[in-house]
PDB file of C-alpha atoms in Angstrom:
ATOM      1  CA  UNK A   1      17.550 -34.891  33.620  1.00  0.00           C
ATOM      2  CA  UNK A   2      13.945 -35.901  33.277  1.00  0.00           C
ATOM      3  CA  UNK A   3      12.552 -35.872  29.735  1.00  0.00           C
ATOM      4  CA  UNK A   4       9.779 -33.647  31.080  1.00  0.00           C
ATOM      5  CA  UNK A   5      12.251 -30.763  31.338  1.00  0.00           C
ATOM      6  CA  UNK A   6      12.197 -28.673  28.097  1.00  0.00           C
ATOM      7  CA  UNK A   7      15.320 -28.696  25.955  1.00  0.00           C
ATOM      8  CA  UNK A   8      15.457 -24.902  26.231  1.00  0.00           C
ATOM      9  CA  UNK A   9      15.809 -25.108  30.013  1.00  0.00           C
ATOM     10  CA  UNK A  10      18.577 -22.775  31.168  1.00  0.00           C
ATOM     11  CA  UNK A  11      19.986 -22.213  27.671  1.00  0.00           C
ATOM     12  CA  UNK A  12      22.330 -19.202  27.498  1.00  0.00           C
ATOM     13  CA  UNK A  13      20.736 -16.012  26.251  1.00  0.00           C
ATOM     14  CA  UNK A  14      21.207 -15.399  22.536  1.00  0.00           C
ATOM     15  CA  UNK A  15      23.062 -12.322  21.294  1.00  0.00           C
ATOM     16  CA  UNK A  16      19.911 -10.353  20.571  1.00  0.00           C
ATOM     17  CA  UNK A  17      18.479 -11.129  24.013  1.00  0.00           C
ATOM     18  CA  UNK A  18      21.721  -9.993  25.672  1.00  0.00           C
ATOM     19  CA  UNK A  19      21.772  -6.776  23.641  1.00  0.00           C
ATOM     20  CA  UNK A  20      18.135  -5.847  24.193  1.00  0.00           C
ATOM     21  CA  UNK A  21      18.450  -7.097  27.779  1.00  0.00           C
ATOM     22  CA  UNK A  22      21.218  -4.582  28.477  1.00  0.00           C
ATOM     23  CA  UNK A  23      18.923  -1.832  27.163  1.00  0.00           C
ATOM     24  CA  UNK A  24      16.053  -3.086  29.347  1.00  0.00           C
ATOM     25  CA  UNK A  25      18.351  -3.236  32.382  1.00  0.00           C
ATOM     26  CA  UNK A  26      19.492   0.354  31.778  1.00  0.00           C
ATOM     27  CA  UNK A  27      15.837   1.458  32.077  1.00  0.00           C
ATOM     28  CA  UNK A  28      15.008  -0.692  35.117  1.00  0.00           C
ATOM     29  CA  UNK A  29      15.454   1.278  38.314  1.00  0.00           C
ATOM     30  CA  UNK A  30      15.260  -1.809  40.542  1.00  0.00           C
ATOM     31  CA  UNK A  31      16.485  -4.874  38.627  1.00  0.00           C
ATOM     32  CA  UNK A  32      16.207  -8.165  40.455  1.00  0.00           C
ATOM     33  CA  UNK A  33      17.540 -11.662  40.043  1.00  0.00           C
ATOM     34  CA  UNK A  34      15.673 -14.008  37.703  1.00  0.00           C
ATOM     35  CA  UNK A  35      16.111 -17.212  35.745  1.00  0.00           C
ATOM     36  CA  UNK A  36      17.170 -17.110  32.110  1.00  0.00           C
ATOM     37  CA  UNK A  37      13.675 -18.097  30.991  1.00  0.00           C
ATOM     38  CA  UNK A  38      12.214 -15.247  33.044  1.00  0.00           C
ATOM     39  CA  UNK A  39      14.838 -12.916  31.625  1.00  0.00           C
ATOM     40  CA  UNK A  40      13.912 -13.853  28.058  1.00  0.00           C
ATOM     41  CA  UNK A  41      10.243 -13.237  28.698  1.00  0.00           C
ATOM     42  CA  UNK A  42      10.922  -9.964  30.498  1.00  0.00           C
ATOM     43  CA  UNK A  43      13.238  -8.690  27.768  1.00  0.00           C
ATOM     44  CA  UNK A  44      10.774  -9.525  25.005  1.00  0.00           C
ATOM     45  CA  UNK A  45       7.834  -8.080  26.928  1.00  0.00           C
ATOM     46  CA  UNK A  46       9.611  -4.794  27.710  1.00  0.00           C
ATOM     47  CA  UNK A  47      10.883  -4.325  24.161  1.00  0.00           C
ATOM     48  CA  UNK A  48       7.555  -5.242  22.555  1.00  0.00           C
ATOM     49  CA  UNK A  49       5.644  -2.880  24.827  1.00  0.00           C
ATOM     50  CA  UNK A  50       7.994   0.017  24.081  1.00  0.00           C
ATOM     51  CA  UNK A  51       7.599  -0.588  20.334  1.00  0.00           C
ATOM     52  CA  UNK A  52       3.806  -0.911  20.522  1.00  0.00           C
ATOM     53  CA  UNK A  53       3.495   2.298  22.525  1.00  0.00           C
ATOM     54  CA  UNK A  54       5.164   4.152  19.646  1.00  0.00           C
ATOM     55  CA  UNK A  55       3.516   2.379  16.703  1.00  0.00           C
ATOM     56  CA  UNK A  56      -0.030   2.130  18.092  1.00  0.00           C
ATOM     57  CA  UNK A  57      -1.296   5.504  16.721  1.00  0.00           C
ATOM     58  CA  UNK A  58      -0.237   4.612  13.159  1.00  0.00           C
ATOM     59  CA  UNK A  59      -3.346   3.488  11.266  1.00  0.00           C
ATOM     60  CA  UNK A  60      -2.329   4.125   7.644  1.00  0.00           C
ATOM     61  CA  UNK A  61      -0.155   0.979   7.512  1.00  0.00           C
ATOM     62  CA  UNK A  62       0.268  -2.108   9.657  1.00  0.00           C
ATOM     63  CA  UNK A  63       3.843  -2.070  10.955  1.00  0.00           C
ATOM     64  CA  UNK A  64       5.641  -4.487  13.233  1.00  0.00           C
ATOM     65  CA  UNK A  65       9.203  -4.888  14.505  1.00  0.00           C
ATOM     66  CA  UNK A  66      11.413  -7.988  14.575  1.00  0.00           C
ATOM     67  CA  UNK A  67      14.839  -8.483  16.162  1.00  0.00           C
ATOM     68  CA  UNK A  68      17.054 -10.677  13.987  1.00  0.00           C
ATOM     69  CA  UNK A  69      20.146 -12.773  14.548  1.00  0.00           C
ATOM     70  CA  UNK A  70      22.407 -13.852  11.700  1.00  0.00           C
ATOM     71  CA  UNK A  71      25.119 -16.484  11.833  1.00  0.00           C
ATOM     72  CA  UNK A  72      27.099 -14.554   9.229  1.00  0.00           C
ATOM     73  CA  UNK A  73      26.780 -11.072  10.753  1.00  0.00           C
ATOM     74  CA  UNK A  74      28.553  -9.722  13.813  1.00  0.00           C
ATOM     75  CA  UNK A  75      25.569  -7.948  15.318  1.00  0.00           C
ATOM     76  CA  UNK A  76      21.836  -8.488  15.729  1.00  0.00           C
ATOM     77  CA  UNK A  77      19.556  -6.224  13.684  1.00  0.00           C
ATOM     78  CA  UNK A  78      16.154  -4.664  14.278  1.00  0.00           C
ATOM     79  CA  UNK A  79      13.781  -4.638  11.302  1.00  0.00           C
ATOM     80  CA  UNK A  80      10.562  -2.725  10.680  1.00  0.00           C
ATOM     81  CA  UNK A  81       8.192  -4.829   8.575  1.00  0.00           C
ATOM     82  CA  UNK A  82       5.111  -3.585   6.724  1.00  0.00           C
ATOM     83  CA  UNK A  83       2.288  -6.145   6.762  1.00  0.00           C
ATOM     84  CA  UNK A  84      -0.108  -4.007   4.699  1.00  0.00           C
ATOM     85  CA  UNK A  85      -0.548  -4.741   0.991  1.00  0.00           C
ATOM     86  CA  UNK A  86      -2.244  -2.809  -1.795  1.00  0.00           C
ATOM     87  CA  UNK A  87      -3.316   0.769  -2.251  1.00  0.00           C
ATOM     88  CA  UNK A  88      -2.890   3.185   0.621  1.00  0.00           C
ATOM     89  CA  UNK A  89      -6.229   4.657   1.672  1.00  0.00           C
ATOM     90  CA  UNK A  90      -6.076   8.230   0.375  1.00  0.00           C
ATOM     91  CA  UNK A  91      -9.278   9.354   2.067  1.00  0.00           C
ATOM     92  CA  UNK A  92     -10.681  12.684   0.928  1.00  0.00           C
ATOM     93  CA  UNK A  93      -7.915  13.120  -1.654  1.00  0.00           C
ATOM     94  CA  UNK A  94      -9.391  10.338  -3.758  1.00  0.00           C
ATOM     95  CA  UNK A  95     -13.070  10.340  -2.861  1.00  0.00           C
ATOM     96  CA  UNK A  96     -14.197  13.885  -2.017  1.00  0.00           C
ATOM     97  CA  UNK A  97     -15.545  16.672  -4.208  1.00  0.00           C
ATOM     98  CA  UNK A  98     -12.976  19.140  -2.870  1.00  0.00           C
ATOM     99  CA  UNK A  99     -11.198  21.389  -5.351  1.00  0.00           C
ATOM    100  CA  UNK A 100      -8.774  19.569  -7.638  1.00  0.00           C
ATOM    101  CA  UNK A 101      -5.973  21.960  -6.685  1.00  0.00           C
ATOM    102  CA  UNK A 102      -6.362  21.077  -2.994  1.00  0.00           C
ATOM    103  CA  UNK A 103      -6.409  17.336  -3.655  1.00  0.00           C
ATOM    104  CA  UNK A 104      -3.471  17.523  -6.072  1.00  0.00           C
ATOM    105  CA  UNK A 105      -1.412  19.507  -3.550  1.00  0.00           C
ATOM    106  CA  UNK A 106      -1.988  16.892  -0.850  1.00  0.00           C
ATOM    107  CA  UNK A 107      -1.354  13.949  -3.190  1.00  0.00           C
ATOM    108  CA  UNK A 108       1.811  15.510  -4.588  1.00  0.00           C
ATOM    109  CA  UNK A 109       3.179  16.048  -1.081  1.00  0.00           C
ATOM    110  CA  UNK A 110       2.526  12.418  -0.170  1.00  0.00           C
ATOM    111  CA  UNK A 111       4.207  11.082  -3.313  1.00  0.00           C
ATOM    112  CA  UNK A 112       7.267  13.223  -2.616  1.00  0.00           C
ATOM    113  CA  UNK A 113       7.714  12.165   1.003  1.00  0.00           C
ATOM    114  CA  UNK A 114       6.090   8.876   2.047  1.00  0.00           C
ATOM    115  CA  UNK A 115       8.733   6.667   0.436  1.00  0.00           C
ATOM    116  CA  UNK A 116      11.196   7.872   3.063  1.00  0.00           C
ATOM    117  CA  UNK A 117       9.444   5.711   5.666  1.00  0.00           C
ATOM    118  CA  UNK A 118       7.093   3.249   3.990  1.00  0.00           C
ATOM    119  CA  UNK A 119       7.830   0.581   1.352  1.00  0.00           C
ATOM    120  CA  UNK A 120       5.578   2.167  -1.261  1.00  0.00           C
ATOM    121  CA  UNK A 121       5.568   2.935  -4.978  1.00  0.00           C
ATOM    122  CA  UNK A 122       3.917   5.760  -6.900  1.00  0.00           C
ATOM    123  CA  UNK A 123       2.775   6.391 -10.439  1.00  0.00           C
ATOM    124  CA  UNK A 124       6.257   7.120 -11.832  1.00  0.00           C
ATOM    125  CA  UNK A 125       7.467   3.786 -10.450  1.00  0.00           C
ATOM    126  CA  UNK A 126       4.452   2.009 -11.937  1.00  0.00           C
ATOM    127  CA  UNK A 127       5.010   3.649 -15.330  1.00  0.00           C
ATOM    128  CA  UNK A 128       8.684   2.633 -15.318  1.00  0.00           C
ATOM    129  CA  UNK A 129       7.829  -0.968 -14.440  1.00  0.00           C
ATOM    130  CA  UNK A 130       5.100  -1.150 -17.080  1.00  0.00           C
ATOM    131  CA  UNK A 131       7.414   0.430 -19.651  1.00  0.00           C
ATOM    132  CA  UNK A 132       9.875  -2.423 -19.131  1.00  0.00           C
ATOM    133  CA  UNK A 133       7.093  -5.026 -18.887  1.00  0.00           C
ATOM    134  CA  UNK A 134       5.150  -3.994 -22.009  1.00  0.00           C
ATOM    135  CA  UNK A 135       7.385  -1.805 -24.199  1.00  0.00           C
ATOM    136  CA  UNK A 136      11.016  -2.752 -23.422  1.00  0.00           C
ATOM    137  CA  UNK A 137      11.653   0.537 -21.708  1.00  0.00           C
ATOM    138  CA  UNK A 138      10.055   2.840 -24.295  1.00  0.00           C
ATOM    139  CA  UNK A 139       8.176   5.803 -22.850  1.00  0.00           C
ATOM    140  CA  UNK A 140       6.363   7.306 -25.855  1.00  0.00           C
ATOM    141  CA  UNK A 141       3.734   5.845 -28.159  1.00  0.00           C
ATOM    142  CA  UNK A 142       5.905   5.603 -31.249  1.00  0.00           C
ATOM    143  CA  UNK A 143       8.679   3.777 -29.421  1.00  0.00           C
ATOM    144  CA  UNK A 144       6.158   1.497 -27.730  1.00  0.00           C
ATOM    145  CA  UNK A 145       4.550   0.581 -31.068  1.00  0.00           C
ATOM    146  CA  UNK A 146       7.946  -0.189 -32.590  1.00  0.00           C
ATOM    147  CA  UNK A 147       8.838  -2.375 -29.604  1.00  0.00           C
ATOM    148  CA  UNK A 148       5.563  -4.296 -29.759  1.00  0.00           C
ATOM    149  CA  UNK A 149       6.087  -5.026 -33.465  1.00  0.00           C
ATOM    150  CA  UNK A 150       9.833  -5.747 -33.361  1.00  0.00           C
ATOM    151  CA  UNK A 151      10.104  -7.727 -30.147  1.00  0.00           C
ATOM    152  CA  UNK A 152       6.612  -9.067 -29.422  1.00  0.00           C
ATOM    153  CA  UNK A 153       5.441  -9.961 -32.900  1.00  0.00           C
ATOM    154  CA  UNK A 154       2.463  -7.605 -32.853  1.00  0.00           C
ATOM    155  CA  UNK A 155       0.685  -6.768 -36.097  1.00  0.00           C
ATOM    156  CA  UNK A 156       1.382  -3.069 -36.840  1.00  0.00           C
ATOM    157  CA  UNK A 157      -2.124  -2.777 -38.292  1.00  0.00           C
ATOM    158  CA  UNK A 158      -3.787  -4.265 -35.219  1.00  0.00           C
ATOM    159  CA  UNK A 159      -2.621  -2.080 -32.304  1.00  0.00           C
ATOM    160  CA  UNK A 160      -5.851  -0.163 -31.819  1.00  0.00           C
ATOM    161  CA  UNK A 161      -6.733  -1.857 -28.508  1.00  0.00           C
ATOM    162  CA  UNK A 162      -3.151  -2.055 -27.246  1.00  0.00           C
ATOM    163  CA  UNK A 163      -2.198  -0.073 -24.131  1.00  0.00           C
ATOM    164  CA  UNK A 164       0.313   2.658 -24.969  1.00  0.00           C
ATOM    165  CA  UNK A 165       2.103   5.185 -22.728  1.00  0.00           C
ATOM    166  CA  UNK A 166      -0.386   7.938 -23.570  1.00  0.00           C
ATOM    167  CA  UNK A 167      -3.263   5.633 -22.576  1.00  0.00           C
ATOM    168  CA  UNK A 168      -1.793   5.211 -19.114  1.00  0.00           C
ATOM    169  CA  UNK A 169      -1.085   8.898 -18.664  1.00  0.00           C
ATOM    170  CA  UNK A 170      -4.570   9.863 -19.817  1.00  0.00           C
ATOM    171  CA  UNK A 171      -6.143   7.601 -17.199  1.00  0.00           C
ATOM    172  CA  UNK A 172      -4.684   9.569 -14.318  1.00  0.00           C
ATOM    173  CA  UNK A 173      -7.314  11.486 -12.351  1.00  0.00           C
ATOM    174  CA  UNK A 174      -6.651  15.216 -12.321  1.00  0.00           C
ATOM    175  CA  UNK A 175      -5.677  15.150  -8.642  1.00  0.00           C
ATOM    176  CA  UNK A 176      -2.780  12.791  -9.453  1.00  0.00           C
ATOM    177  CA  UNK A 177      -1.083  15.348 -11.694  1.00  0.00           C
ATOM    178  CA  UNK A 178       1.408  17.509  -9.791  1.00  0.00           C
ATOM    179  CA  UNK A 179       0.970  20.421 -12.202  1.00  0.00           C
ATOM    180  CA  UNK A 180      -2.625  20.759 -10.959  1.00  0.00           C
ATOM    181  CA  UNK A 181      -1.551  21.358  -7.359  1.00  0.00           C
ATOM    182  CA  UNK A 182      -2.640  24.724  -6.011  1.00  0.00           C
ATOM    183  CA  UNK A 183       0.125  26.910  -4.527  1.00  0.00           C
ATOM    184  CA  UNK A 184       0.423  26.785  -0.757  1.00  0.00           C
ATOM    185  CA  UNK A 185      -0.690  30.401  -0.259  1.00  0.00           C
ATOM    186  CA  UNK A 186      -4.041  29.730  -1.980  1.00  0.00           C
ATOM    187  CA  UNK A 187      -4.949  26.676   0.116  1.00  0.00           C
ATOM    188  CA  UNK A 188      -7.412  26.854   3.022  1.00  0.00           C
ATOM    189  CA  UNK A 189      -5.773  27.325   6.402  1.00  0.00           C
ATOM    190  CA  UNK A 190      -6.398  23.799   7.716  1.00  0.00           C
ATOM    191  CA  UNK A 191      -4.888  22.136   4.669  1.00  0.00           C
ATOM    192  CA  UNK A 192      -1.980  24.560   4.579  1.00  0.00           C
ATOM    193  CA  UNK A 193      -1.149  23.848   8.225  1.00  0.00           C
ATOM    194  CA  UNK A 194      -1.373  20.075   7.697  1.00  0.00           C
ATOM    195  CA  UNK A 195       0.960  20.258   4.695  1.00  0.00           C
ATOM    196  CA  UNK A 196       3.457  22.442   6.547  1.00  0.00           C
ATOM    197  CA  UNK A 197       3.400  20.122   9.559  1.00  0.00           C
ATOM    198  CA  UNK A 198       3.992  17.051   7.398  1.00  0.00           C
ATOM    199  CA  UNK A 199       6.857  18.649   5.505  1.00  0.00           C
ATOM    200  CA  UNK A 200       8.433  19.860   8.760  1.00  0.00           C
ATOM    201  CA  UNK A 201       8.253  16.351  10.254  1.00  0.00           C
ATOM    202  CA  UNK A 202       9.638  14.957   7.014  1.00  0.00           C
ATOM    203  CA  UNK A 203      12.618  17.363   7.095  1.00  0.00           C
ATOM    204  CA  UNK A 204      13.378  16.457  10.701  1.00  0.00           C
ATOM    205  CA  UNK A 205      13.089  12.779   9.855  1.00  0.00           C
ATOM    206  CA  UNK A 206      15.404  13.074   6.831  1.00  0.00           C
ATOM    207  CA  UNK A 207      18.050  14.802   8.944  1.00  0.00           C
ATOM    208  CA  UNK A 208      18.621  11.560  10.868  1.00  0.00           C
ATOM    209  CA  UNK A 209      21.908   9.869  10.062  1.00  0.00           C
ATOM    210  CA  UNK A 210      21.808   6.399   8.517  1.00  0.00           C
ATOM    211  CA  UNK A 211      23.675   4.921  11.480  1.00  0.00           C
ATOM    212  CA  UNK A 212      21.290   3.377  14.017  1.00  0.00           C
ATOM    213  CA  UNK A 213      18.347   4.701  12.010  1.00  0.00           C
ATOM    214  CA  UNK A 214      15.345   2.403  12.376  1.00  0.00           C
ATOM    215  CA  UNK A 215      14.084   3.352   8.889  1.00  0.00           C
ATOM    216  CA  UNK A 216      17.332   3.044   6.941  1.00  0.00           C
ATOM    217  CA  UNK A 217      17.075   0.588   4.054  1.00  0.00           C
ATOM    218  CA  UNK A 218      20.089  -1.005   2.399  1.00  0.00           C
ATOM    219  CA  UNK A 219      19.239  -3.911   0.110  1.00  0.00           C
ATOM    220  CA  UNK A 220      22.533  -5.761   0.591  1.00  0.00           C
ATOM    221  CA  UNK A 221      22.259  -5.600   4.382  1.00  0.00           C
ATOM    222  CA  UNK A 222      18.616  -6.692   4.296  1.00  0.00           C
ATOM    223  CA  UNK A 223      19.548  -9.779   2.263  1.00  0.00           C
ATOM    224  CA  UNK A 224      22.396 -10.602   4.669  1.00  0.00           C
ATOM    225  CA  UNK A 225      19.908 -10.913   7.516  1.00  0.00           C
ATOM    226  CA  UNK A 226      16.953 -12.157   5.466  1.00  0.00           C
ATOM    227  CA  UNK A 227      18.391 -14.226   2.586  1.00  0.00           C
ATOM    228  CA  UNK A 228      14.966 -15.704   1.774  1.00  0.00           C
ATOM    229  CA  UNK A 229      13.912 -12.281   0.494  1.00  0.00           C
ATOM    230  CA  UNK A 230      16.232 -12.708  -2.488  1.00  0.00           C
ATOM    231  CA  UNK A 231      13.505 -14.801  -4.120  1.00  0.00           C
ATOM    232  CA  UNK A 232      10.760 -12.295  -3.368  1.00  0.00           C
ATOM    233  CA  UNK A 233       9.701  -9.425  -5.584  1.00  0.00           C
ATOM    234  CA  UNK A 234      11.679  -6.200  -5.351  1.00  0.00           C
ATOM    235  CA  UNK A 235       8.349  -4.357  -5.507  1.00  0.00           C
ATOM    236  CA  UNK A 236       7.144  -2.727  -2.269  1.00  0.00           C
ATOM    237  CA  UNK A 237       3.799  -3.986  -0.930  1.00  0.00           C
ATOM    238  CA  UNK A 238       2.084  -0.570  -0.800  1.00  0.00           C
ATOM    239  CA  UNK A 239       1.148   1.824  -3.578  1.00  0.00           C
ATOM    240  CA  UNK A 240      -0.128   5.373  -3.911  1.00  0.00           C
ATOM    241  CA  UNK A 241      -1.564   4.531  -7.340  1.00  0.00           C
ATOM    242  CA  UNK A 242      -5.397   4.348  -7.343  1.00  0.00           C
ATOM    243  CA  UNK A 243      -6.167   0.764  -8.257  1.00  0.00           C
ATOM    244  CA  UNK A 244      -9.581   1.689  -9.636  1.00  0.00           C
ATOM    245  CA  UNK A 245      -7.890   3.349 -12.625  1.00  0.00           C
ATOM    246  CA  UNK A 246      -4.845   1.079 -12.933  1.00  0.00           C
ATOM    247  CA  UNK A 247      -6.008  -2.366 -11.797  1.00  0.00           C
ATOM    248  CA  UNK A 248      -4.527  -4.241 -14.788  1.00  0.00           C
ATOM    249  CA  UNK A 249      -1.123  -2.577 -14.553  1.00  0.00           C
ATOM    250  CA  UNK A 250      -0.852  -3.008 -10.784  1.00  0.00           C
ATOM    251  CA  UNK A 251      -1.892  -6.667 -11.078  1.00  0.00           C
ATOM    252  CA  UNK A 252       0.715  -7.287 -13.775  1.00  0.00           C
ATOM    253  CA  UNK A 253       3.683  -5.903 -11.867  1.00  0.00           C
ATOM    254  CA  UNK A 254       2.465  -7.287  -8.509  1.00  0.00           C
ATOM    255  CA  UNK A 255       2.000 -10.864  -9.730  1.00  0.00           C
ATOM    256  CA  UNK A 256       5.471 -12.006  -8.642  1.00  0.00           C
ATOM    257  CA  UNK A 257       5.025 -10.377  -5.252  1.00  0.00           C
ATOM    258  CA  UNK A 258       1.651 -12.031  -4.714  1.00  0.00           C
ATOM    259  CA  UNK A 259       3.263 -15.412  -5.374  1.00  0.00           C
ATOM    260  CA  UNK A 260       6.616 -15.019  -3.639  1.00  0.00           C
ATOM    261  CA  UNK A 261       6.232 -12.027  -1.342  1.00  0.00           C
ATOM    262  CA  UNK A 262       7.038  -8.331  -1.585  1.00  0.00           C
ATOM    263  CA  UNK A 263      10.011  -6.377  -0.321  1.00  0.00           C
ATOM    264  CA  UNK A 264       8.146  -5.444   2.837  1.00  0.00           C
ATOM    265  CA  UNK A 265      11.050  -4.148   4.928  1.00  0.00           C
ATOM    266  CA  UNK A 266      10.608  -0.491   5.881  1.00  0.00           C
ATOM    267  CA  UNK A 267      13.990  -0.354   7.592  1.00  0.00           C
ATOM    268  CA  UNK A 268      16.709  -2.584   9.025  1.00  0.00           C
ATOM    269  CA  UNK A 269      19.306  -1.470  11.531  1.00  0.00           C
ATOM    270  CA  UNK A 270      22.243  -3.554  12.871  1.00  0.00           C
ATOM    271  CA  UNK A 271      22.970  -2.725  16.517  1.00  0.00           C
ATOM    272  CA  UNK A 272      26.055  -3.603  18.586  1.00  0.00           C
ATOM    273  CA  UNK A 273      25.486  -1.812  21.900  1.00  0.00           C
ATOM    274  CA  UNK A 274      22.618  -1.094  24.283  1.00  0.00           C
ATOM    275  CA  UNK A 275      23.087   2.648  23.648  1.00  0.00           C
ATOM    276  CA  UNK A 276      22.391   1.982  19.973  1.00  0.00           C
ATOM    277  CA  UNK A 277      19.001   0.560  20.941  1.00  0.00           C
ATOM    278  CA  UNK A 278      18.131   3.911  22.496  1.00  0.00           C
ATOM    279  CA  UNK A 279      19.248   5.644  19.284  1.00  0.00           C
ATOM    280  CA  UNK A 280      17.086   3.210  17.320  1.00  0.00           C
ATOM    281  CA  UNK A 281      14.029   4.095  19.424  1.00  0.00           C
ATOM    282  CA  UNK A 282      14.671   7.821  18.955  1.00  0.00           C
ATOM    283  CA  UNK A 283      14.700   7.380  15.173  1.00  0.00           C
ATOM    284  CA  UNK A 284      11.615   5.143  15.334  1.00  0.00           C
ATOM    285  CA  UNK A 285       9.755   7.952  17.097  1.00  0.00           C
ATOM    286  CA  UNK A 286      10.901  10.508  14.497  1.00  0.00           C
ATOM    287  CA  UNK A 287       9.591   8.321  11.673  1.00  0.00           C
ATOM    288  CA  UNK A 288       6.283   7.799  13.440  1.00  0.00           C
ATOM    289  CA  UNK A 289       5.880  11.566  13.956  1.00  0.00           C
ATOM    290  CA  UNK A 290       6.230  11.958  10.200  1.00  0.00           C
ATOM    291  CA  UNK A 291       3.752   9.144   9.465  1.00  0.00           C
ATOM    292  CA  UNK A 292       1.232  10.606  11.892  1.00  0.00           C
ATOM    293  CA  UNK A 293       1.524  13.987  10.153  1.00  0.00           C
ATOM    294  CA  UNK A 294       0.867  12.270   6.803  1.00  0.00           C
ATOM    295  CA  UNK A 295      -2.018  10.376   8.382  1.00  0.00           C
ATOM    296  CA  UNK A 296      -3.484  13.653   9.657  1.00  0.00           C
ATOM    297  CA  UNK A 297      -3.330  15.066   6.120  1.00  0.00           C
ATOM    298  CA  UNK A 298      -5.156  12.040   4.690  1.00  0.00           C
ATOM    299  CA  UNK A 299      -7.816  12.114   7.415  1.00  0.00           C
ATOM    300  CA  UNK A 300      -8.737  15.784   7.002  1.00  0.00           C
ATOM    301  CA  UNK A 301     -12.373  16.629   6.439  1.00  0.00           C
ATOM    302  CA  UNK A 302     -12.383  18.965   3.417  1.00  0.00           C
ATOM    303  CA  UNK A 303     -15.735  20.408   4.476  1.00  0.00           C
ATOM    304  CA  UNK A 304     -14.146  21.915   7.581  1.00  0.00           C
ATOM    305  CA  UNK A 305     -11.057  23.376   5.931  1.00  0.00           C
TER     306      UNK A 305
END
């Protein structure tokens, strides 16, 4: 053939194109004949559009979807990737003058639920990482001092400016402390409804089985399909920790991720049949309903509650 003809001309469809193509064909009421190149483009366009229609309302994090093949695995997989990095915008919870009890109730609910869908870490995760990073796992001041002297060669008489566990805990704004959360019955109606809606969507989302769940995360399976991630940080790219108060600590534990990448996979699902693609989309929609409920909570105007 002429050298002007691309090498990819009339190549057989790959496994993931065949799988997604069967799902596309099941939705097409009047399928027609087409070349393989046209089929590839049509499959990708239909799948991408269906994904974008679901993800488009999500503003709190930048999410995208990739379909993966693996030479070592029997089935293609669909991954949800989070391209956002840094602190999640907490809106009125962090910046408003609303009552501390209201803000703490909203923040506590987010810390308890958001990790089910987003690759995100909270204050407890940060404290655990810093405990290992600074104090060899110690969690109180006395243990931390002993660790700094015994294992880091610190002068026991010169620890006045050293960060200790109590220093970190004392830096938390009042709205970060779960004990400050006001009970649900005492919250204004708008906030109470938003919290109830988010928790309801979260319960429905958590009832999904792991099989064909777009948001299911299993580290071993992720590394089978994406072996390059083994060199990346295990730290998620998003945090609920306010960086204004904890910039040094966040920078310290995020350094490896900034150099080699974060564990930015929100979910990875192997699929073997076109029907499983439909199941995957159903679970994707359930996760997005939960994220939109969390987004609604963050975007509330406390002055109208």
